[in-house]
PDB file of C-alpha atoms in Angstrom:
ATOM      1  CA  UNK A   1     -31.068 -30.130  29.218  1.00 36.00           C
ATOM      2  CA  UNK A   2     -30.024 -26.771  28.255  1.00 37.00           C
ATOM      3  CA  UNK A   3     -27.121 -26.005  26.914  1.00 37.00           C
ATOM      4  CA  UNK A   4     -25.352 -23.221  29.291  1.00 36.00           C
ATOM      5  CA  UNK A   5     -26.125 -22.088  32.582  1.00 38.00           C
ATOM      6  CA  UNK A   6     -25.434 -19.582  35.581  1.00 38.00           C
ATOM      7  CA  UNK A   7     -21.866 -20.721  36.521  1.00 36.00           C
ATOM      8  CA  UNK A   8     -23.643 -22.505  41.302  1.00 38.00           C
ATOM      9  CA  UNK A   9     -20.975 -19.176  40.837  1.00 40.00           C
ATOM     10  CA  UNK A  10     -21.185 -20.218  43.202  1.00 41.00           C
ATOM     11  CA  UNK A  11     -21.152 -18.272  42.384  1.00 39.00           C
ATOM     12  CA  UNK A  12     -20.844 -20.226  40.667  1.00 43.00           C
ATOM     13  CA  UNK A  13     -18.450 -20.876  41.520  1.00 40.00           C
ATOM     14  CA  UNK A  14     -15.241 -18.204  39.704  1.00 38.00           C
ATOM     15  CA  UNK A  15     -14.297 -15.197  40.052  1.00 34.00           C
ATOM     16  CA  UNK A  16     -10.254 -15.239  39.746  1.00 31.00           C
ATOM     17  CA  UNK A  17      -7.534 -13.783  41.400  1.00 31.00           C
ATOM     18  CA  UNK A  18      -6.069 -13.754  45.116  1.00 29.00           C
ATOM     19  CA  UNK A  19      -5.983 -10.565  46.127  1.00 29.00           C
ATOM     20  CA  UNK A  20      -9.749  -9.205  46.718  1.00 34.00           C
ATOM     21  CA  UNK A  21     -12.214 -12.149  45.335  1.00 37.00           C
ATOM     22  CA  UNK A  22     -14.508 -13.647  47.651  1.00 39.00           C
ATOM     23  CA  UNK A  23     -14.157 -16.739  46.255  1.00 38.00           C
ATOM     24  CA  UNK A  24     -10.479 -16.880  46.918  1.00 37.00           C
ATOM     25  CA  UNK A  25     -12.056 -17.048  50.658  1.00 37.00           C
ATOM     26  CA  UNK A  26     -14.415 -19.727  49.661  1.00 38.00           C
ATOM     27  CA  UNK A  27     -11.149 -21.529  48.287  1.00 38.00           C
ATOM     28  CA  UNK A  28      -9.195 -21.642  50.856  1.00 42.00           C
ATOM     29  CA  UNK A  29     -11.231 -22.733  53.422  1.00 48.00           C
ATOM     30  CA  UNK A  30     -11.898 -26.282  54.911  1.00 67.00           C
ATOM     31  CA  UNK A  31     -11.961 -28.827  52.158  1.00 80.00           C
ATOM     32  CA  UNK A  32     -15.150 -30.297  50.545  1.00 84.00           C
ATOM     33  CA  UNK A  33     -16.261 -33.108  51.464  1.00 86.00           C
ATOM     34  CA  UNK A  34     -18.229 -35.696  49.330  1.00 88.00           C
ATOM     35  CA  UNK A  35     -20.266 -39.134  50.643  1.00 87.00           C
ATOM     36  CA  UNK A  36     -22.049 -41.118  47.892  1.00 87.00           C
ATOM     37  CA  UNK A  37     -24.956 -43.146  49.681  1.00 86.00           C
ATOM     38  CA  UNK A  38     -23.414 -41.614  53.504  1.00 83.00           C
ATOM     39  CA  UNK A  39     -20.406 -43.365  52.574  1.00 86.00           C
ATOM     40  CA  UNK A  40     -17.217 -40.668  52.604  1.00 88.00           C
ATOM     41  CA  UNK A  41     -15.187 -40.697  49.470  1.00 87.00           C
ATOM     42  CA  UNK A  42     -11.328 -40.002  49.711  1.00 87.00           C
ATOM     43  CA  UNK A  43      -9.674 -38.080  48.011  1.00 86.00           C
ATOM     44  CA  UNK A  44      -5.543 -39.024  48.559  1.00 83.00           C
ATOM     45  CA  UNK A  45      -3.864 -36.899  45.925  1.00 82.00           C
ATOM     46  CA  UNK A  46      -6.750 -34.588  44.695  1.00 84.00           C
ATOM     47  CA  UNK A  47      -9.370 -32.882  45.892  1.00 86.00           C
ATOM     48  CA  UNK A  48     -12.859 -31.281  45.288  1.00 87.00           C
ATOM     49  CA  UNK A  49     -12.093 -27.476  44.352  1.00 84.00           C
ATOM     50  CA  UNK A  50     -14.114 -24.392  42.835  1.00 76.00           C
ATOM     51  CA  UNK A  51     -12.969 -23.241  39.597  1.00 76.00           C
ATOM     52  CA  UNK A  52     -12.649 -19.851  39.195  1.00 70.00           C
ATOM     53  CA  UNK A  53     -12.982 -19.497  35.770  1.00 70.00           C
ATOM     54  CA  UNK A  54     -16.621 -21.111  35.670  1.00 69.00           C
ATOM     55  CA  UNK A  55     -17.287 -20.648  39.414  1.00 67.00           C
ATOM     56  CA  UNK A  56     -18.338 -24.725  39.425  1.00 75.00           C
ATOM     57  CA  UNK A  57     -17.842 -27.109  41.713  1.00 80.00           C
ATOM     58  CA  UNK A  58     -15.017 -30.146  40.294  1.00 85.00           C
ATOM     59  CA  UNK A  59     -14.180 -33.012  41.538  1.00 87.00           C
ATOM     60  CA  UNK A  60     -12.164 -36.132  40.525  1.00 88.00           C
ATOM     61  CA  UNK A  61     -14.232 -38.400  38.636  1.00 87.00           C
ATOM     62  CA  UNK A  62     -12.469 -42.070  39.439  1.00 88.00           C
ATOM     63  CA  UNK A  63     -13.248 -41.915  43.535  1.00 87.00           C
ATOM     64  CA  UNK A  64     -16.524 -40.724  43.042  1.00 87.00           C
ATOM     65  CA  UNK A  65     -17.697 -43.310  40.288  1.00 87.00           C
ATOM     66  CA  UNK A  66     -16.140 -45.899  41.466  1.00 87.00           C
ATOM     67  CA  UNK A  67     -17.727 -45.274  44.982  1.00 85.00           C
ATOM     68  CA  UNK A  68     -21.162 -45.366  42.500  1.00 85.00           C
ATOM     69  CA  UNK A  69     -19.905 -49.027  41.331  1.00 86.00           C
ATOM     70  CA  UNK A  70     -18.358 -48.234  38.216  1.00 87.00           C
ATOM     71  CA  UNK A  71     -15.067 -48.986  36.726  1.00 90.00           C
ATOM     72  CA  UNK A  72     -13.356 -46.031  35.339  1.00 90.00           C
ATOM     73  CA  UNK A  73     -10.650 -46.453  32.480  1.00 91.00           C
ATOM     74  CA  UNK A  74      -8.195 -43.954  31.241  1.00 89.00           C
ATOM     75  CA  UNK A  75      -7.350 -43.865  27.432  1.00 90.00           C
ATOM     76  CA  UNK A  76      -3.807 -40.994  27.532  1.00 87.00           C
ATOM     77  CA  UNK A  77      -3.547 -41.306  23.472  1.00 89.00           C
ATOM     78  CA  UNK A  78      -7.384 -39.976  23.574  1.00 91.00           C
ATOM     79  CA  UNK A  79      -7.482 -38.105  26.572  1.00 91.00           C
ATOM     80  CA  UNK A  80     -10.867 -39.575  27.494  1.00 92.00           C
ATOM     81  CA  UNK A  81     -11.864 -41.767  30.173  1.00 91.00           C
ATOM     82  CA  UNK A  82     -14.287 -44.145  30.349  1.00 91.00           C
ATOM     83  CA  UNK A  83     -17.190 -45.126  33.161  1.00 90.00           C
ATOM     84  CA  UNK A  84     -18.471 -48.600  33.196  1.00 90.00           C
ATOM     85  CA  UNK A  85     -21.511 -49.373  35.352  1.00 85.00           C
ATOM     86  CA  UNK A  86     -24.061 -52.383  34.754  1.00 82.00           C
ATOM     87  CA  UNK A  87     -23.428 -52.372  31.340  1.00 82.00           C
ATOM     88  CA  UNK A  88     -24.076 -48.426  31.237  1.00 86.00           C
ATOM     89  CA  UNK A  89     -21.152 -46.680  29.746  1.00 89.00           C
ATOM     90  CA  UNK A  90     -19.895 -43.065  30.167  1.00 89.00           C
ATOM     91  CA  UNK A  91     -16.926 -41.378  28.229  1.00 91.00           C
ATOM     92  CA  UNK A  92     -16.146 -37.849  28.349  1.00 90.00           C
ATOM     93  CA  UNK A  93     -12.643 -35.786  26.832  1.00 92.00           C
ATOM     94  CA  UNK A  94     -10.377 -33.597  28.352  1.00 92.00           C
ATOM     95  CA  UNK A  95     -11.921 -30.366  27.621  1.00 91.00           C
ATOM     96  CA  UNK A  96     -14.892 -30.771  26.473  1.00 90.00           C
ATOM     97  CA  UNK A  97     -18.155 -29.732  28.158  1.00 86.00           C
ATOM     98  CA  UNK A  98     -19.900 -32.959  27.207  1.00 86.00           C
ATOM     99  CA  UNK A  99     -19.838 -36.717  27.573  1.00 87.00           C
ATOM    100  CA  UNK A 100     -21.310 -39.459  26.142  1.00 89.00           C
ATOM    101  CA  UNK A 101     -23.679 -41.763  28.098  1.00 86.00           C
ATOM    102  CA  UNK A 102     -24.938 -44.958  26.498  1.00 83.00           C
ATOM    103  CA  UNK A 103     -24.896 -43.722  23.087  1.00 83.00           C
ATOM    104  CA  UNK A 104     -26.638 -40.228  23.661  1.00 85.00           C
ATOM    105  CA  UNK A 105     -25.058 -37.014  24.338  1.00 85.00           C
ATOM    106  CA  UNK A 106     -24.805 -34.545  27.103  1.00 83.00           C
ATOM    107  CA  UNK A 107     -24.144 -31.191  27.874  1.00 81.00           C
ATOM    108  CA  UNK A 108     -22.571 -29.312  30.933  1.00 78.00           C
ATOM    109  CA  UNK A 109     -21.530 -26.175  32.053  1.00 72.00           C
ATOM    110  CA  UNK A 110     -17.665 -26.479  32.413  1.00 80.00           C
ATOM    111  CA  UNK A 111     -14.757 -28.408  30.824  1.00 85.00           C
ATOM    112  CA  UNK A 112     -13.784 -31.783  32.258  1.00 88.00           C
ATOM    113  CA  UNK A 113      -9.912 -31.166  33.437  1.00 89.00           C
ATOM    114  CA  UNK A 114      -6.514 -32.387  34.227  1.00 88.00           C
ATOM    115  CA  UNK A 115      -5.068 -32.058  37.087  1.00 85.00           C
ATOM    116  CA  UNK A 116      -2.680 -33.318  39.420  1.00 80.00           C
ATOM    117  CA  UNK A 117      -3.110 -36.553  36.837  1.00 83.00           C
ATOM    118  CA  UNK A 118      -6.742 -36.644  37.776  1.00 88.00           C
ATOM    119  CA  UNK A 119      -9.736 -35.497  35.486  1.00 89.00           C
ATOM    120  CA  UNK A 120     -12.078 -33.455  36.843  1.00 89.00           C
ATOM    121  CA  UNK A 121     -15.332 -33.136  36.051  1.00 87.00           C
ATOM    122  CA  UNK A 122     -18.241 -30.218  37.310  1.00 82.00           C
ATOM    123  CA  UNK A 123     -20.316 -31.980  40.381  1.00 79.00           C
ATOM    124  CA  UNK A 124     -23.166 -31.464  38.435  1.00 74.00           C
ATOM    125  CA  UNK A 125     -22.234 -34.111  35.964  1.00 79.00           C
ATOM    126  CA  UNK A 126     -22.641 -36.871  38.473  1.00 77.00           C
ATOM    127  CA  UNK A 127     -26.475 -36.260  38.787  1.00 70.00           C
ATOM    128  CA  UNK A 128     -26.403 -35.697  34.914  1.00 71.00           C
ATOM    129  CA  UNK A 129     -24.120 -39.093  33.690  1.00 79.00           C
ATOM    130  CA  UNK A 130     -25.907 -41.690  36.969  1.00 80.00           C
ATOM    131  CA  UNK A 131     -28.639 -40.393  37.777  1.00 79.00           C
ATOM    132  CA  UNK A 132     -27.915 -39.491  41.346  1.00 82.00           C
ATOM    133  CA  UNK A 133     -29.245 -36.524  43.582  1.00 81.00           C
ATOM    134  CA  UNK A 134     -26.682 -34.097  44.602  1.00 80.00           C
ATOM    135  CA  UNK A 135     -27.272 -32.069  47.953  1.00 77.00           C
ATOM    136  CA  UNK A 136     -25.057 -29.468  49.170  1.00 69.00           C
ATOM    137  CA  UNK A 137     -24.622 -28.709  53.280  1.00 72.00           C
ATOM    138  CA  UNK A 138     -22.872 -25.062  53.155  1.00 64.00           C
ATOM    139  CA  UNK A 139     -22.434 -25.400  56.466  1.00 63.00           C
ATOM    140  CA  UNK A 140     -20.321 -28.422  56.785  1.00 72.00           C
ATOM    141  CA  UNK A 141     -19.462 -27.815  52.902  1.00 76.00           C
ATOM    142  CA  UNK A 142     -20.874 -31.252  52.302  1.00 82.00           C
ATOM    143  CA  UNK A 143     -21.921 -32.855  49.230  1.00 83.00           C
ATOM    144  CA  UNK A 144     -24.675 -35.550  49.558  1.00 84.00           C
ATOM    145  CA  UNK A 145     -24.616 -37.772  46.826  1.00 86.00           C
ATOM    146  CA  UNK A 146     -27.508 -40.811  46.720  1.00 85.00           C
ATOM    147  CA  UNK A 147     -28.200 -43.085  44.106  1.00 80.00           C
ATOM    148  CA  UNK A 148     -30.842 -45.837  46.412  1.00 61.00           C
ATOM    149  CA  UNK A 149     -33.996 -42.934  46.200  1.00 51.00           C
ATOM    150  CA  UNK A 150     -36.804 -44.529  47.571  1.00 45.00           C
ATOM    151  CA  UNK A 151     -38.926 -43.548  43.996  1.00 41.00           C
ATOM    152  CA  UNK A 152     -35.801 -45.871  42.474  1.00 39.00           C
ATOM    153  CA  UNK A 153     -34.565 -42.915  40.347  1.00 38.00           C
ATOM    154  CA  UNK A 154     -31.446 -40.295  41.065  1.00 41.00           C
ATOM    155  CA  UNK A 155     -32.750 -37.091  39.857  1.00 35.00           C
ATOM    156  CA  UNK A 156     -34.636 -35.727  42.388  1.00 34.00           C
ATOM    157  CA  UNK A 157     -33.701 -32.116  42.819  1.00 36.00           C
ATOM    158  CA  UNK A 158     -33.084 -30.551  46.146  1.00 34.00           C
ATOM    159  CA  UNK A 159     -32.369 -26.620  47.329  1.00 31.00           C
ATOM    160  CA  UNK A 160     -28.688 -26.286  48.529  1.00 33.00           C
ATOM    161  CA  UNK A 161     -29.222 -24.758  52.023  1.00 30.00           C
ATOM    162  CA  UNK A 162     -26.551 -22.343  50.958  1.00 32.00           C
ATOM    163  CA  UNK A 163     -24.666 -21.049  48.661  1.00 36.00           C
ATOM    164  CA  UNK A 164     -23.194 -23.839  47.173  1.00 39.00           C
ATOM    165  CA  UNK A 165     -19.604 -22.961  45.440  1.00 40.00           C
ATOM    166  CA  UNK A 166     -19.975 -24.702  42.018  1.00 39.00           C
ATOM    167  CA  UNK A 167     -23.767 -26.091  41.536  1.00 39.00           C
ATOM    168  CA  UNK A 168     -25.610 -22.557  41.574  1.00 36.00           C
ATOM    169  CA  UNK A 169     -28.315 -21.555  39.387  1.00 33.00           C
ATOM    170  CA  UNK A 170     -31.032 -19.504  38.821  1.00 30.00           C
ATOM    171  CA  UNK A 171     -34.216 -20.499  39.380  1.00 30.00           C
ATOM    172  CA  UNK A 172     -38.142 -19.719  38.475  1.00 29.00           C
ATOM    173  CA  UNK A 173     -40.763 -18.454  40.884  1.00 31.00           C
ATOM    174  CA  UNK A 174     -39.597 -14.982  40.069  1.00 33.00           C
ATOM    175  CA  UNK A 175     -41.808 -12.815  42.845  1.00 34.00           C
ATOM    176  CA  UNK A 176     -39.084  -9.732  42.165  1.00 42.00           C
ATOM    177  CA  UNK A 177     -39.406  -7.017  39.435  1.00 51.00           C
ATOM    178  CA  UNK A 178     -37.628  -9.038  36.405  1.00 60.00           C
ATOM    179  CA  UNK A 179     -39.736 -12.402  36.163  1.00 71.00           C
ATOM    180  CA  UNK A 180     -39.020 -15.179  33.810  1.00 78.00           C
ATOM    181  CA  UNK A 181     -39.570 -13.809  29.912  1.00 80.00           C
ATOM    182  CA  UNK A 182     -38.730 -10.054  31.251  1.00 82.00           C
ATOM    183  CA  UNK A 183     -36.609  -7.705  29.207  1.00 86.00           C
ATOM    184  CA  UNK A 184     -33.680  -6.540  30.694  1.00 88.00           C
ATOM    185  CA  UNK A 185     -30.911  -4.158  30.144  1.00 89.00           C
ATOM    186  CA  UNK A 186     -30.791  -0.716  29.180  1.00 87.00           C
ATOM    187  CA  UNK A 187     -32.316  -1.336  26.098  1.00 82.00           C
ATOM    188  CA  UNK A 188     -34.427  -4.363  27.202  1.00 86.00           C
ATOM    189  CA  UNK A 189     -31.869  -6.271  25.208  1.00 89.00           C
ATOM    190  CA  UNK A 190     -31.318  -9.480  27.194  1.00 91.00           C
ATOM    191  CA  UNK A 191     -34.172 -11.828  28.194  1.00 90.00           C
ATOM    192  CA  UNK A 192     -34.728 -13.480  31.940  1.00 89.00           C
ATOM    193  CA  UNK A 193     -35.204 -17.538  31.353  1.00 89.00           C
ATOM    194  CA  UNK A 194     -35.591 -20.617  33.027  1.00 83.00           C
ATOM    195  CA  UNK A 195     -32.979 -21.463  35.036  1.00 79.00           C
ATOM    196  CA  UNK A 196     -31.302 -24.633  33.574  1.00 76.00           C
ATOM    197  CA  UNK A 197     -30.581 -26.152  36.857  1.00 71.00           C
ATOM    198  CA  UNK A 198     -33.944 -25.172  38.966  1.00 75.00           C
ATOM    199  CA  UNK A 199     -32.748 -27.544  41.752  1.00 71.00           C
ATOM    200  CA  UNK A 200     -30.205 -25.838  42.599  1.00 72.00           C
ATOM    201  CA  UNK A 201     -30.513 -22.785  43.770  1.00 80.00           C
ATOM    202  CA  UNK A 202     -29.591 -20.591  46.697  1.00 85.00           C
ATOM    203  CA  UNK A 203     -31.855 -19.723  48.770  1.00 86.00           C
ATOM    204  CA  UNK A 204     -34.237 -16.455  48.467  1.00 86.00           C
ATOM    205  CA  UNK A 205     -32.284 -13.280  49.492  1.00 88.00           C
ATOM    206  CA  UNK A 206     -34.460 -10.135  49.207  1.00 87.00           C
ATOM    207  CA  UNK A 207     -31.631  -8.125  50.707  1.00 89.00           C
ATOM    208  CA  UNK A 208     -29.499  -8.528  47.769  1.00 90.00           C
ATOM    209  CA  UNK A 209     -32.427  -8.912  45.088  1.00 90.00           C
ATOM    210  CA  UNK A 210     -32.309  -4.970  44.238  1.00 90.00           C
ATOM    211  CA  UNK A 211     -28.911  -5.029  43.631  1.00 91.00           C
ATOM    212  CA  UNK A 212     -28.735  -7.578  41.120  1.00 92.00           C
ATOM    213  CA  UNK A 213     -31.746  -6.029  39.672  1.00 90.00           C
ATOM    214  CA  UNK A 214     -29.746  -2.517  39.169  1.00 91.00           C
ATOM    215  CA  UNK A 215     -26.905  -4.344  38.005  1.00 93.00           C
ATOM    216  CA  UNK A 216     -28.793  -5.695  34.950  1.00 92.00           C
ATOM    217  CA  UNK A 217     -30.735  -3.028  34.234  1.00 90.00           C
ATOM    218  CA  UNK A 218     -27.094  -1.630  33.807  1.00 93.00           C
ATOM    219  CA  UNK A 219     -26.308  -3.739  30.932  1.00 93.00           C
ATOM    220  CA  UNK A 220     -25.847  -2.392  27.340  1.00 92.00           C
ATOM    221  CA  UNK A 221     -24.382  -4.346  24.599  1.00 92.00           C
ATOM    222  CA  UNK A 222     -23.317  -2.751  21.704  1.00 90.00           C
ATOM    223  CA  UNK A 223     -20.112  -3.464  18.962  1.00 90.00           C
ATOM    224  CA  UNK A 224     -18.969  -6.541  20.777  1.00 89.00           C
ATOM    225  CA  UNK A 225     -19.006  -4.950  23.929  1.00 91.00           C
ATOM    226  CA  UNK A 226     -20.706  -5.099  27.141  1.00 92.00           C
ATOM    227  CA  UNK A 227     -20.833  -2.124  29.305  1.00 93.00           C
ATOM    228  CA  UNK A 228     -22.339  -1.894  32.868  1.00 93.00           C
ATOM    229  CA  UNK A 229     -22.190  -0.504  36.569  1.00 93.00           C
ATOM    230  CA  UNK A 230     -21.518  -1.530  39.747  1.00 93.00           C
ATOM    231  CA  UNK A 231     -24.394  -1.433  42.102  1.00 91.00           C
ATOM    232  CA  UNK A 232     -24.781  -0.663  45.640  1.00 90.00           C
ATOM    233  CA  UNK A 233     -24.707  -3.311  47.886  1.00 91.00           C
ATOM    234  CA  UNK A 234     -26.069  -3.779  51.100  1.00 89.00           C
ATOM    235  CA  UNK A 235     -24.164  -3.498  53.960  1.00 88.00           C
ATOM    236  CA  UNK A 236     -21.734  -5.642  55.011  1.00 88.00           C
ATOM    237  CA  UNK A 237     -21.777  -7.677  51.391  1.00 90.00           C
ATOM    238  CA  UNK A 238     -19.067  -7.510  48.518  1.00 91.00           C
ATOM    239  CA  UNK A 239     -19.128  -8.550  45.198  1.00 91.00           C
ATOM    240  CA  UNK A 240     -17.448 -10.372  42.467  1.00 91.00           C
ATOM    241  CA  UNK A 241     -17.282  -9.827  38.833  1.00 93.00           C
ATOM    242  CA  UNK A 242     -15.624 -12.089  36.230  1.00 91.00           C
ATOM    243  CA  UNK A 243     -15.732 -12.513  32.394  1.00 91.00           C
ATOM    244  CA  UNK A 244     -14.796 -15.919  30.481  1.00 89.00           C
ATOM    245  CA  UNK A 245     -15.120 -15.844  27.137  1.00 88.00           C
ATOM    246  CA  UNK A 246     -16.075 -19.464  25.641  1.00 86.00           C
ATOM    247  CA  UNK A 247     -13.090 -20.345  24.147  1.00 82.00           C
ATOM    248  CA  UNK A 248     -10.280 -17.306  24.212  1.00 80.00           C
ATOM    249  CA  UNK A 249      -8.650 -17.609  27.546  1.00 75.00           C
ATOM    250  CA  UNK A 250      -7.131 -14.742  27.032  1.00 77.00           C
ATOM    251  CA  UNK A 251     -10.196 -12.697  27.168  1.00 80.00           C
ATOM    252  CA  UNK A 252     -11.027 -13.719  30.465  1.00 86.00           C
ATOM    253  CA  UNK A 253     -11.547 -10.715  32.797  1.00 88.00           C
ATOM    254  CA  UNK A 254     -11.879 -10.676  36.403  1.00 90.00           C
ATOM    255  CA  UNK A 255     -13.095  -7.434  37.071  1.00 91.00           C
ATOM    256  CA  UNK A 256     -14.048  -7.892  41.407  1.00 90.00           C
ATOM    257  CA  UNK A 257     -11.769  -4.970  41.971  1.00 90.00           C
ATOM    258  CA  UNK A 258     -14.229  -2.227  40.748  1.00 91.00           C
ATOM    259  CA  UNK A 259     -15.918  -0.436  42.809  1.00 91.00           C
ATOM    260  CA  UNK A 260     -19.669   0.527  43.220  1.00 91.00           C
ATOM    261  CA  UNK A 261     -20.789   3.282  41.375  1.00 91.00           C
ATOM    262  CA  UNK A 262     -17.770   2.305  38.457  1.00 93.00           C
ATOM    263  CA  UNK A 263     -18.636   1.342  35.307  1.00 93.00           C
ATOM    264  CA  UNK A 264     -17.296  -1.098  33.448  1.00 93.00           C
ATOM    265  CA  UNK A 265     -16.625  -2.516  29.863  1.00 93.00           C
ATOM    266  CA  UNK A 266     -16.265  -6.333  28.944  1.00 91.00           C
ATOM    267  CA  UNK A 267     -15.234  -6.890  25.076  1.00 90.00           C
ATOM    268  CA  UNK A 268     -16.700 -10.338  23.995  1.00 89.00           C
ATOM    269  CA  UNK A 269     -15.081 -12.279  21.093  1.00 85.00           C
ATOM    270  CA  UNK A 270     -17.029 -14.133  18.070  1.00 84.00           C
ATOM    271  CA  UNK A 271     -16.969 -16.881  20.741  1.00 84.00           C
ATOM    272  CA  UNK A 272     -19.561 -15.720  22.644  1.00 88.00           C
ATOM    273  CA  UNK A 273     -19.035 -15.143  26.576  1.00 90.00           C
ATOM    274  CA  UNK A 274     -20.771 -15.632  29.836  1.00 91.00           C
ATOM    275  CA  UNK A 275     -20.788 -12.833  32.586  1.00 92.00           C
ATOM    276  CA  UNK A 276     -20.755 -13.747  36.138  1.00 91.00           C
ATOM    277  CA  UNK A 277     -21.607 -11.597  39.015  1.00 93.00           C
ATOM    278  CA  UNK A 278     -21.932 -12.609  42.506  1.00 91.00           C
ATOM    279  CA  UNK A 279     -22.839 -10.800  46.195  1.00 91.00           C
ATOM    280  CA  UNK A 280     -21.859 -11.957  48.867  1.00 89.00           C
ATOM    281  CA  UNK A 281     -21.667 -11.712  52.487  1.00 85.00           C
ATOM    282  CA  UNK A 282     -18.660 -12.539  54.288  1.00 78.00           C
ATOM    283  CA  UNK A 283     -17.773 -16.107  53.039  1.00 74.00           C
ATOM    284  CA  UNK A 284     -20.903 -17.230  51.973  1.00 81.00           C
ATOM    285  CA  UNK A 285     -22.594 -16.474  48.334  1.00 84.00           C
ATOM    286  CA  UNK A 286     -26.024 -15.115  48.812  1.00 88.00           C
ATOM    287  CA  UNK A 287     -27.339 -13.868  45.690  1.00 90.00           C
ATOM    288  CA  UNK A 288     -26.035 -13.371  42.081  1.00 90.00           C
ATOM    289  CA  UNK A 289     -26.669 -13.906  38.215  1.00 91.00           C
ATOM    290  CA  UNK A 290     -25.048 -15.350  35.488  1.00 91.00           C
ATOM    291  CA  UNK A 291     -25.312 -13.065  31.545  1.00 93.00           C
ATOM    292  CA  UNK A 292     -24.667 -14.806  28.312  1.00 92.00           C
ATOM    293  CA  UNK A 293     -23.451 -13.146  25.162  1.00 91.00           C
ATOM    294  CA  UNK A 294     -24.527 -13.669  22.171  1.00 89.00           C
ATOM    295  CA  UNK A 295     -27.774 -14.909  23.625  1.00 90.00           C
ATOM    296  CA  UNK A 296     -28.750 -12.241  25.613  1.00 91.00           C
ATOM    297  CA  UNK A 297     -30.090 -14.792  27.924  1.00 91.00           C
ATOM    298  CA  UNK A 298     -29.649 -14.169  31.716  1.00 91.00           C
ATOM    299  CA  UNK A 299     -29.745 -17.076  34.627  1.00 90.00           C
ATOM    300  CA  UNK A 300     -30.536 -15.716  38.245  1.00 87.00           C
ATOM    301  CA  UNK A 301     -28.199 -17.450  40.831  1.00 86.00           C
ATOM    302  CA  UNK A 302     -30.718 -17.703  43.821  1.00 86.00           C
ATOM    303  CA  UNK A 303     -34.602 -18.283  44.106  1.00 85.00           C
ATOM    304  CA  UNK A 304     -36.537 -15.574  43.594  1.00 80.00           C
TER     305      UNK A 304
END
């Protein structure tokens, strides 16, 4: 499994701050809802929410796995808690993007948290850690988790049938100008790849497809920093923009506010960084695409 990915920015899942950011919308709507096996989970003192930093989808990891079957222990000295499930075992750290299942390592796309005295963990690590298949209703802003697949595995993938605020990624079957192993950028400095999470996607948009296109083909790194412009967007669509640097919080930049036709300039530390930008229309994410710095690797957001 690949290392980074396009933060289901969706769009992914996180584009920061109250004031103008679509996702702010997406945040503040109805609650999400989880079942495991068409079983509801409850949530009493914490709920599902999209971070806005990594535009991902986090819930709190005890109702979930123990709804899966397994016990869940909490280690405070550590900051690590630990998943128990037919002798399977699953541990995973307060900020780290990684856990530990049955002796072997793996990688995700955003920091397990604390909060409200729960830890948090990116949906995605449920299908990841057990095995599961994770489907998201936008509609009903549902998550479908199932573990009894009639093939007797959990990790068949599934297309969200929108955007889904957290679980996003790009995907292959490029049919648009920038296929996968195109050059990109002003300079043809950053490369299209595989999408890490090809299941989850959002749907095909060609409406929005051009913009995203002239975004990247906007892109020019050059001394540590990333300059780029604002497309045109369809009508009736808005964007969001948002920088988090891989460690330095305080780099973080949440740049929705600019307008199209602005330019913009996004200094990235020794760190490394990941770029996030995201159309959409009214509430719902419909296209977007996820940049990473130093690896000059882009993720699209939706099938293309």
């Amino acid at each position: 499994m690949k290392k980074y990915r396009f933060a289901q920015y969706l769009l992914g899942a996180a584009l920061l701050t109250a004031a103008v950011s679509p996702i702010t919308v997406l945040a503040d709507s109805k609650d999400i809802q989880v079942k495991v096996d068409n079983v509801s989970v409850q949530f009493p003192d914490a709920k599902p929410y999209i971070d806005p930093s990594t535009s991902r989808t986090m819930i709190p990891i005890r109702f979930v796995s123990e709804k899966l079957g397994a016990s869940v222990e909490w280690d405070g000295a550590n900051r690590t808690v630990t998943m128990t499930k037919e002798g399977k075992q699953i541990s995973l750290k307060i900020g780290e993007k990684k856990a530990i299942v049955s002796g072997k390592q793996i990688a995700f796309d955003a920091a397990a948290t604390l909060q409200n005295n729960r830890t948090f963990v990116p949906l995605r690590f449920v299908s990841e850690a057990y095995g599961a298949k994770v489907d998201w209703l936008a509609t009903e802003r549902l998550v479908l988790i199932t573990t009894n697949l009639s093939d007797g595995t959990g990790t068949s993938g599934t297309t969200p049938v929108a955007s889904q605020p957290g679980t996003t990624n790009p995907g292959s079957g490029n049919t648009s100008t920038s296929g996968i192993g195109s050059k990109v950028g002003v300079d043809g400095q950053f490369t299209v790849v595989d999408p890490s999470y090809p299941d989850l996607l959002l749907p095909k948009d060609p409406t929005t497809e051009p913009a995203v296109e002239a975004f990247l083909n906007s892109l020019k790194f050059e001394n540590g920093v990333i300059t780029g412009k604002i497309p045109q967007l369809p009508n009736g669509h808005v964007m969001a923009l948002t920088y988090t640097d891989n460690k330095d919080k305080n780099l973080n930049q949440n740049l929705t506010k600019t307008k199209e036709g602005e330019t913009f300039s996004i200094t990235v530390s020794g760190n490394g960084g990941q770029i996030n930008f995201a159309i959409f229309q009214g509430n719902v994410g419909k296209n977007g695409v996820f940049v990473y710095v130093p690896e000059m690797r882009v993720e699209w957001g939706a099938k293309r």
